[in-house]
Amino acid sequence: MIYRSSPTFDRLLSYIDGLPVIDCHEHMAGPDHLVLFSEPIAALIAGYYSGDLISAGLTEQQLGFLRDEAVATGDKWPLFKEYWERSQHTAYARVVKLVMRDVYGEADMSLAALERIGDRLAERDPAAYRQMMADAKIRCVITDALGWPPGDFGAFLRGEQIFEDPWRPVVPLPLFHVLRHHEHSARDWRGIQQISDWADRPITSLDEFSEAVFEILRLAKVRGALALKDQCAYNRSLSYDVVAKGDAEPIFNRVLNDSNAVLGWPEAKPLDDYLFHQYMRFARELDFPVQIHTGHMAGSYNRVDKANVRLFVPVLDLHRDVKFDLFHGNWPYVGDLLFVAKNYPNVALNLTWLYIIDPIYAQQLLERAAMTVPHSKIHAFGGDLLDMPERALAHLKLAKHVIAAALANLVESDWLAEEHARSIAAQWLFDNPNRFFALDIAQHQP
């Protein structure tokens, strides 16, 4: 369970509060793209908490009503109050409570509190955003912001979209997949033409497609991209077969032969698998770490079994010279994740998002990982949020509490000396990702 206050816990939490942090995964584009709201309920339910409202029984139509900023707060309040009371004790809701308390000074949810928050929404501005991140000692934000607005991958490649320090982008690998969130990809002709445009070269074969993607990834690295990031577990299994080019090429050619063709699923799987392994080879050649979504997925009605990292083991085994950063604690499959981390030197564990999915699981994962996995392989924090910095900082506050609780338990059970616990905390939050992503950030500000 989450640790209750003790002298050990208090000392560790105080020490952790003073540490620099590398935020290992966000979807932030930076202060110039701050998400603004004019109505407080819409502001507070933005992000993951809306998923708990749906889980509690709120319909999509009702959620749309609560998100509509043209609707008065008083008109929304009866519906919101009913579902808040059903779901206010989840970790997602804890983020809402922390934002209310720490940003707006409100201790309890009420219509009057919401109206006071509404009066202050206009105070959000880019300068405050920058200051909040600096005050939290966040020295780098590794962000997947190029796959959807306000990110523009083409503008990034042309040098027109530049991320200010400390935001550092990754390449959203689903842009090049057969099956992905975005409108077009290699599954249709228009998607292939988009990649042709980005690479500024014609694509008339599978070989030319692969060459174009390699050139795009090479240029992205020149522009400052740190890694590749793939979340296709939302749409398909993490089981990627090794496919012969001769089996993938006819599927690709079907799209080239007909500008109206769209590949379905699972017919596209051999091509998708072939391309994924190609991209892992490109990652090796370009020295790109690869971030992989595992475990729990946002939203409703998805199958988590297809996102279990145990399905990804053949990829880890085959591509031993590629560094993999595995996300989200593989929730709820902790044993499979610990096995992979212990047995594969090319694997690191990234606890992004996990503290607000299941903080007790996160604590247990950290305690078990300290006993089973070299502590140099843990990347302890990522908010996994859009440009709403107060939510990321509320998540970080909860994460620090969980990290301190895990380490306090290990100290008080005589597994660790307190000085070692402090060293491990610093490595989890800063040193390990600094080394893994070759950031070369000095621990202390000059």
Coordinates of C-alpha atoms in Angstrom, one line a residue:
M1 CA 0.0 0.0 0.0
I2 CA 1.0 3.6 -0.3
Y3 CA 3.4 4.4 2.6
R4 CA 2.1 6.4 5.5
S5 CA 4.3 9.1 6.9
S6 CA 7.4 8.0 8.9
P7 CA 10.7 9.8 9.5
T8 CA 12.3 7.7 6.7
F9 CA 9.6 8.5 4.2
D10 CA 9.6 12.2 5.2
R11 CA 13.3 12.5 4.7
L12 CA 13.3 10.7 1.4
L13 CA 10.3 12.7 0.0
S14 CA 12.1 15.9 1.0
Y15 CA 15.2 14.8 -0.8
I16 CA 13.3 13.7 -3.9
D17 CA 11.5 17.0 -4.0
G18 CA 14.9 18.7 -4.5
L19 CA 16.1 16.4 -7.4
P20 CA 16.2 17.4 -11.0
V21 CA 13.8 15.5 -13.2
I22 CA 13.8 14.3 -16.8
D23 CA 10.2 13.9 -17.9
C24 CA 10.5 10.8 -20.1
H25 CA 7.2 11.1 -22.0
E26 CA 4.7 13.8 -22.8
H27 CA 2.6 15.0 -25.7
M28 CA 3.5 18.6 -25.1
A29 CA 4.5 20.9 -28.0
G30 CA 5.7 23.6 -25.6
P31 CA 4.5 26.9 -24.0
D32 CA 3.4 28.5 -27.2
H33 CA 0.8 25.7 -27.6
L34 CA -0.8 25.9 -24.1
V35 CA -4.2 24.3 -24.0
L36 CA -6.6 27.1 -23.0
F37 CA -10.1 26.7 -21.5
S38 CA -12.8 29.2 -20.7
E39 CA -15.1 26.9 -18.6
P40 CA -13.9 25.1 -15.5
I41 CA -15.6 21.7 -15.8
A42 CA -14.3 21.4 -19.3
A43 CA -10.9 22.3 -18.0
L44 CA -10.8 19.9 -15.1
I45 CA -12.1 16.9 -17.0
A46 CA -9.6 17.3 -19.9
G47 CA -7.2 14.4 -20.0
Y48 CA -7.5 11.0 -18.5
Y49 CA -10.2 11.7 -15.8
S50 CA -12.9 11.7 -18.5
G51 CA -12.2 8.0 -19.0
D52 CA -13.2 7.4 -15.4
L53 CA -16.4 9.3 -15.9
I54 CA -17.2 7.0 -18.9
S55 CA -16.3 4.0 -16.8
A56 CA -18.7 5.2 -14.1
G57 CA -21.6 5.2 -16.6
L58 CA -21.5 8.7 -18.3
T59 CA -22.4 8.4 -22.0
E60 CA -20.3 9.9 -24.8
Q61 CA -23.1 12.3 -25.5
Q62 CA -23.1 13.5 -21.9
L63 CA -19.3 13.8 -21.9
G64 CA -19.6 16.0 -25.0
F65 CA -22.1 18.1 -23.0
L66 CA -19.6 18.5 -20.1
R67 CA -16.8 19.4 -22.5
D68 CA -18.8 22.0 -24.3
E69 CA -17.4 25.4 -23.2
A70 CA -20.4 27.2 -24.5
V71 CA -22.6 25.6 -21.8
A72 CA -22.8 27.4 -18.5
T73 CA -21.1 25.7 -15.5
G74 CA -24.3 25.9 -13.5
D75 CA -26.1 24.0 -16.2
K76 CA -23.4 21.2 -16.2
W77 CA -23.1 21.0 -12.4
P78 CA -26.0 18.5 -11.6
L79 CA -24.7 16.0 -14.1
F80 CA -21.1 16.5 -13.3
K81 CA -21.7 16.3 -9.5
E82 CA -23.5 12.9 -9.9
Y83 CA -20.5 11.3 -11.7
W84 CA -17.9 13.1 -9.7
E85 CA -19.4 11.5 -6.6
R86 CA -19.1 8.1 -8.3
S87 CA -15.5 8.4 -9.3
Q88 CA -13.7 11.0 -7.2
H89 CA -11.3 8.6 -5.4
T90 CA -9.4 7.3 -8.5
A91 CA -5.9 8.3 -9.2
Y92 CA -7.1 10.2 -12.3
A93 CA -9.4 12.1 -10.0
R94 CA -6.5 12.7 -7.6
V95 CA -4.9 14.8 -10.3
V96 CA -8.0 16.9 -10.6
K97 CA -8.0 17.4 -6.8
L98 CA -4.3 18.4 -6.8
V99 CA -4.8 20.9 -9.6
M100 CA -7.7 22.4 -7.7
R101 CA -5.7 22.7 -4.5
D102 CA -2.3 23.6 -5.7
V103 CA -3.2 25.9 -8.7
Y104 CA -6.5 27.4 -7.6
G105 CA -6.5 27.0 -3.9
E106 CA -9.8 25.0 -3.7
A107 CA -10.0 22.2 -1.2
D108 CA -13.4 20.7 -2.2
M109 CA -15.5 20.3 -5.3
S110 CA -18.5 22.6 -5.4
L111 CA -20.3 24.8 -7.8
A112 CA -18.9 27.9 -6.0
A113 CA -15.4 26.5 -6.2
L114 CA -15.8 25.8 -9.9
E115 CA -17.1 29.3 -10.6
R116 CA -14.0 30.8 -8.7
I117 CA -11.8 28.6 -10.9
G118 CA -13.6 29.8 -14.0
D119 CA -12.7 33.4 -13.0
R120 CA -9.0 32.4 -13.0
L121 CA -8.7 30.4 -16.2
A122 CA -7.5 33.4 -18.1
E123 CA -4.4 33.6 -15.9
R124 CA -2.9 30.7 -17.8
D125 CA -0.1 31.9 -20.1
P126 CA 3.1 30.7 -21.7
A127 CA 5.4 32.5 -19.2
A128 CA 3.6 30.8 -16.3
Y129 CA 3.9 27.5 -18.1
R130 CA 7.6 27.9 -18.4
Q131 CA 8.0 28.9 -14.8
M132 CA 5.9 26.0 -13.5
M133 CA 8.1 23.5 -15.3
A134 CA 11.3 25.2 -14.2
D135 CA 10.1 25.4 -10.6
A136 CA 9.5 21.6 -10.7
K137 CA 13.2 21.2 -11.7
I138 CA 12.2 19.5 -15.0
R139 CA 15.4 19.7 -17.0
C140 CA 14.1 17.9 -20.2
V141 CA 10.7 17.0 -21.6
I142 CA 10.9 14.1 -24.1
T143 CA 7.7 14.6 -26.1
D144 CA 5.7 12.8 -28.7
A145 CA 4.0 16.0 -30.2
L146 CA 4.7 15.6 -33.9
G147 CA 2.0 13.1 -34.8
W148 CA -1.0 15.4 -34.5
P149 CA -1.8 19.1 -34.2
P150 CA -0.2 21.4 -33.1
G151 CA 2.7 19.2 -34.1
D152 CA 3.5 19.3 -37.8
F153 CA 6.0 16.6 -38.8
G154 CA 6.6 18.0 -42.3
A155 CA 7.4 21.5 -40.8
F156 CA 9.7 19.9 -38.3
L157 CA 11.7 18.2 -41.1
R158 CA 11.9 21.5 -42.9
G159 CA 13.2 23.2 -39.8
E160 CA 10.1 25.3 -39.5
Q161 CA 8.8 23.8 -36.2
I162 CA 11.4 24.1 -33.5
F163 CA 11.0 22.9 -30.0
E164 CA 12.4 25.3 -27.4
D165 CA 14.5 24.0 -24.5
P166 CA 13.8 21.8 -22.5
W167 CA 11.3 20.2 -24.9
R168 CA 12.9 17.5 -27.1
P169 CA 10.8 15.6 -29.7
V170 CA 10.6 11.9 -30.7
V171 CA 9.6 10.5 -34.1
P172 CA 6.1 9.1 -34.0
L173 CA 6.7 5.8 -35.7
P174 CA 3.0 5.2 -36.4
L175 CA 3.2 7.8 -39.1
F176 CA 5.0 5.1 -41.2
H177 CA 2.9 2.1 -40.1
V178 CA 0.3 0.3 -42.1
L179 CA -2.2 0.6 -39.2
R180 CA -2.1 3.7 -37.0
H181 CA -4.2 6.4 -35.4
H182 CA -3.6 8.9 -38.1
E183 CA -5.6 9.5 -41.3
H184 CA -3.2 8.0 -43.8
S185 CA -0.2 5.6 -43.8
A186 CA 1.4 2.9 -45.9
R187 CA -2.0 1.2 -46.0
D188 CA -3.2 3.6 -48.7
W189 CA -1.9 5.5 -51.7
R190 CA -2.2 9.0 -50.2
G191 CA -0.2 7.9 -47.1
I192 CA 2.6 6.7 -49.4
Q193 CA 2.6 10.0 -51.2
Q194 CA 2.8 11.9 -48.0
I195 CA 6.0 10.0 -47.1
S196 CA 7.3 10.7 -50.6
D197 CA 6.7 14.4 -50.1
W198 CA 8.5 14.4 -46.7
A199 CA 11.5 12.6 -48.2
D200 CA 11.4 14.7 -51.4
R201 CA 11.8 11.6 -53.6
P202 CA 9.6 9.3 -55.7
I203 CA 8.3 6.0 -54.3
T204 CA 7.5 3.4 -56.9
S205 CA 8.5 0.2 -55.0
L206 CA 8.7 -1.2 -51.5
D207 CA 12.5 -0.6 -51.6
E208 CA 12.1 3.0 -52.4
F209 CA 9.5 3.4 -49.6
S210 CA 12.0 2.0 -47.1
E211 CA 14.8 4.2 -48.4
A212 CA 12.5 7.2 -48.1
V213 CA 11.6 6.4 -44.5
F214 CA 15.3 6.0 -43.6
E215 CA 16.1 9.4 -45.1
I216 CA 13.2 10.9 -43.1
L217 CA 14.4 9.4 -39.9
R218 CA 18.0 10.5 -40.6
L219 CA 16.8 14.0 -41.2
A220 CA 14.6 14.0 -38.0
K221 CA 17.7 13.1 -36.0
V222 CA 19.6 16.0 -37.6
R223 CA 16.7 18.3 -36.5
G224 CA 17.0 17.1 -32.9
A225 CA 14.7 14.1 -32.5
L226 CA 15.8 11.8 -29.7
A227 CA 14.1 8.5 -30.3
L228 CA 11.4 6.6 -32.1
K229 CA 8.1 6.1 -30.3
D230 CA 5.5 3.5 -31.3
Q231 CA 2.0 3.0 -29.7
C232 CA 0.5 0.6 -32.3
A233 CA -0.5 -1.7 -29.5
Y234 CA -3.7 0.4 -29.4
N235 CA -4.5 -1.1 -32.8
R236 CA -2.8 -4.4 -33.1
S237 CA -0.9 -7.1 -31.2
L238 CA 2.7 -6.5 -30.1
S239 CA 3.5 -9.8 -31.9
Y240 CA 5.6 -8.8 -34.9
D241 CA 6.5 -11.8 -37.1
V242 CA 9.7 -11.9 -39.2
V243 CA 8.3 -11.6 -42.7
A244 CA 10.1 -12.2 -46.0
K245 CA 10.2 -9.3 -48.3
G246 CA 8.6 -11.5 -51.0
D247 CA 5.5 -11.8 -48.8
A248 CA 5.3 -8.1 -47.9
E249 CA 6.0 -6.7 -51.4
P250 CA 2.8 -7.9 -53.2
I251 CA 0.7 -6.3 -50.4
F252 CA 2.5 -3.0 -50.8
N253 CA 2.2 -3.2 -54.6
R254 CA -1.5 -3.6 -54.3
V255 CA -1.6 0.0 -53.0
L256 CA 0.8 1.3 -55.6
N257 CA -1.3 -0.2 -58.4
D258 CA -4.6 1.6 -57.3
S259 CA -4.7 5.0 -55.8
N260 CA -8.2 4.1 -54.4
A261 CA -7.0 1.0 -52.7
V262 CA -7.0 0.8 -48.9
L263 CA -5.5 -2.3 -47.1
G264 CA -7.7 -3.9 -44.5
W265 CA -6.7 -5.9 -41.4
P266 CA -5.4 -8.6 -41.0
E267 CA -4.5 -8.7 -44.7
A268 CA -2.0 -5.8 -44.0
K269 CA -0.3 -7.5 -41.1
P270 CA 2.6 -9.1 -43.1
L271 CA 3.5 -5.7 -44.5
D272 CA 3.1 -4.0 -41.2
D273 CA 5.4 -6.6 -39.5
Y274 CA 8.0 -6.4 -42.3
L275 CA 8.1 -2.6 -42.1
F276 CA 8.4 -2.6 -38.3
H277 CA 11.5 -4.9 -38.4
Q278 CA 12.9 -2.6 -41.1
Y279 CA 12.4 0.4 -38.7
M280 CA 14.2 -1.5 -35.9
R281 CA 17.1 -1.9 -38.2
F282 CA 17.0 1.8 -39.0
A283 CA 16.9 2.5 -35.3
R284 CA 20.1 0.5 -34.9
E285 CA 21.9 2.3 -37.8
L286 CA 20.8 5.7 -36.6
D287 CA 21.4 4.9 -32.9
F288 CA 17.8 5.8 -32.0
P289 CA 16.3 4.4 -28.8
V290 CA 12.8 3.0 -29.4
Q291 CA 9.9 3.8 -27.0
I292 CA 7.1 1.1 -27.0
H293 CA 3.6 1.3 -25.5
T294 CA 2.9 -1.8 -23.4
G295 CA -0.1 -2.6 -21.2
H296 CA -3.1 -0.4 -20.4
M297 CA -4.6 1.8 -23.1
A298 CA -6.5 5.1 -22.7
G299 CA -10.2 5.0 -23.6
S300 CA -12.7 2.2 -23.4
Y301 CA -13.3 -1.2 -25.0
N302 CA -9.8 -2.3 -25.9
R303 CA -8.1 -5.6 -25.3
V304 CA -5.0 -5.2 -23.0
D305 CA -3.8 -8.8 -23.7
K306 CA -2.6 -7.8 -27.2
A307 CA -0.4 -5.1 -25.5
N308 CA 1.4 -7.4 -23.1
V309 CA 5.2 -7.1 -23.5
R310 CA 5.5 -10.9 -23.4
L311 CA 4.3 -10.8 -27.1
F312 CA 7.2 -8.4 -27.9
V313 CA 10.0 -10.7 -26.6
P314 CA 10.9 -12.0 -30.1
V315 CA 11.6 -8.4 -31.2
L316 CA 13.8 -7.8 -28.1
D317 CA 15.6 -11.0 -28.8
L318 CA 16.2 -10.3 -32.5
H319 CA 17.2 -6.6 -32.3
R320 CA 19.7 -6.9 -29.5
D321 CA 21.6 -3.8 -30.6
V322 CA 18.5 -1.6 -30.3
K323 CA 17.7 0.1 -26.9
F324 CA 14.0 -0.3 -26.0
D325 CA 12.2 2.0 -23.5
L326 CA 9.1 0.1 -22.4
F327 CA 6.2 2.2 -21.2
H328 CA 3.5 2.2 -18.6
G329 CA 4.7 -0.7 -16.4
N330 CA 3.0 -3.1 -18.7
W331 CA -0.1 -2.8 -16.5
P332 CA -1.4 -5.2 -15.3
Y333 CA 1.3 -7.7 -16.2
V334 CA 4.0 -6.9 -13.8
G335 CA 5.7 -10.4 -13.8
D336 CA 6.1 -10.4 -17.6
L337 CA 7.7 -6.9 -17.4
L338 CA 10.2 -7.8 -14.7
F339 CA 11.2 -10.9 -16.6
V340 CA 11.9 -8.9 -19.7
A341 CA 13.8 -6.2 -17.8
K342 CA 15.9 -8.7 -15.9
N343 CA 16.8 -10.8 -19.0
Y344 CA 17.3 -8.3 -21.8
P345 CA 20.2 -5.9 -21.5
N346 CA 18.7 -3.7 -24.2
V347 CA 15.5 -2.9 -22.2
A348 CA 14.7 0.0 -19.8
L349 CA 11.5 0.4 -17.9
N350 CA 9.6 3.7 -18.3
L351 CA 6.9 4.3 -15.7
T352 CA 5.3 7.1 -17.6
W353 CA 1.5 7.4 -16.9
L354 CA 1.6 4.5 -14.4
Y355 CA 1.3 6.5 -11.2
I356 CA -2.2 7.7 -12.2
I357 CA -3.3 4.4 -13.6
D358 CA -2.5 2.4 -10.5
P359 CA -0.3 4.0 -7.8
I360 CA -0.1 0.9 -5.7
Y361 CA 1.0 -1.2 -8.7
A362 CA 3.6 1.5 -9.4
Q363 CA 4.9 1.3 -5.8
Q364 CA 5.0 -2.5 -5.9
L365 CA 6.7 -2.5 -9.3
L366 CA 9.4 -0.1 -8.0
E367 CA 10.0 -2.3 -4.9
R368 CA 10.2 -5.5 -6.9
A369 CA 12.3 -4.0 -9.6
A370 CA 14.8 -2.8 -7.0
M371 CA 15.2 -6.4 -5.9
T372 CA 15.2 -8.0 -9.4
V373 CA 16.5 -5.5 -11.9
P374 CA 19.6 -3.3 -12.0
H375 CA 18.4 0.1 -10.8
S376 CA 20.2 1.7 -13.8
K377 CA 17.3 0.5 -16.0
I378 CA 14.4 2.5 -14.5
H379 CA 13.1 5.8 -15.9
A380 CA 10.8 6.9 -13.2
F381 CA 8.6 9.6 -14.6
G382 CA 6.6 10.7 -17.6
G383 CA 3.4 12.6 -17.4
D384 CA 1.9 11.5 -20.8
L385 CA -0.2 14.6 -21.1
L386 CA -0.8 17.4 -23.5
D387 CA 0.1 21.1 -22.9
M388 CA -1.6 21.3 -19.6
P389 CA 1.4 21.7 -17.3
E390 CA -0.5 21.8 -14.0
R391 CA -1.7 18.2 -14.7
A392 CA 1.9 17.0 -15.4
L393 CA 3.1 18.6 -12.2
A394 CA 0.2 17.1 -10.2
H395 CA 1.2 13.7 -11.7
L396 CA 4.8 14.4 -10.7
K397 CA 3.8 15.1 -7.2
L398 CA 2.0 11.8 -6.9
A399 CA 4.9 10.0 -8.5
K400 CA 7.4 11.4 -6.0
H401 CA 5.1 10.3 -3.2
V402 CA 5.0 6.8 -4.6
I403 CA 8.8 6.7 -5.2
A404 CA 9.5 7.8 -1.7
A405 CA 7.0 5.2 -0.3
A406 CA 8.7 2.4 -2.3
L407 CA 12.2 3.4 -1.2
A408 CA 11.1 3.9 2.4
N409 CA 9.8 0.4 2.5
L410 CA 13.0 -1.0 1.2
V411 CA 15.0 1.0 3.7
E412 CA 12.9 0.0 6.7
S413 CA 13.0 -3.6 5.6
D414 CA 16.8 -3.4 5.6
W415 CA 17.1 -4.1 1.9
L416 CA 18.6 -0.7 1.3
A417 CA 20.6 1.8 3.3
E418 CA 19.0 5.2 3.2
E419 CA 22.0 6.7 1.4
H420 CA 21.6 4.1 -1.4
A421 CA 17.9 4.9 -1.6
R422 CA 18.7 8.5 -2.2
S423 CA 21.2 7.6 -4.9
I424 CA 18.6 5.3 -6.6
A425 CA 16.0 8.0 -6.5
A426 CA 18.4 10.4 -8.3
Q427 CA 19.2 7.8 -10.9
W428 CA 15.6 6.9 -11.5
L429 CA 14.5 10.5 -12.0
F430 CA 17.5 12.0 -13.8
D431 CA 20.7 10.0 -14.3
N432 CA 19.3 7.0 -16.1
P433 CA 17.3 8.8 -18.8
N434 CA 20.1 11.3 -19.2
R435 CA 22.4 8.5 -20.1
F436 CA 19.9 6.4 -22.0
F437 CA 18.8 9.2 -24.3
A438 CA 22.4 10.7 -24.6
L439 CA 21.0 14.1 -23.3
D440 CA 24.3 15.1 -21.7
I441 CA 22.5 17.5 -19.3
A442 CA 24.5 18.6 -16.3
Q443 CA 22.8 17.6 -13.0
H444 CA 23.1 21.1 -11.6
Q445 CA 22.2 24.3 -13.3
P446 CA 25.2 26.6 -13.9

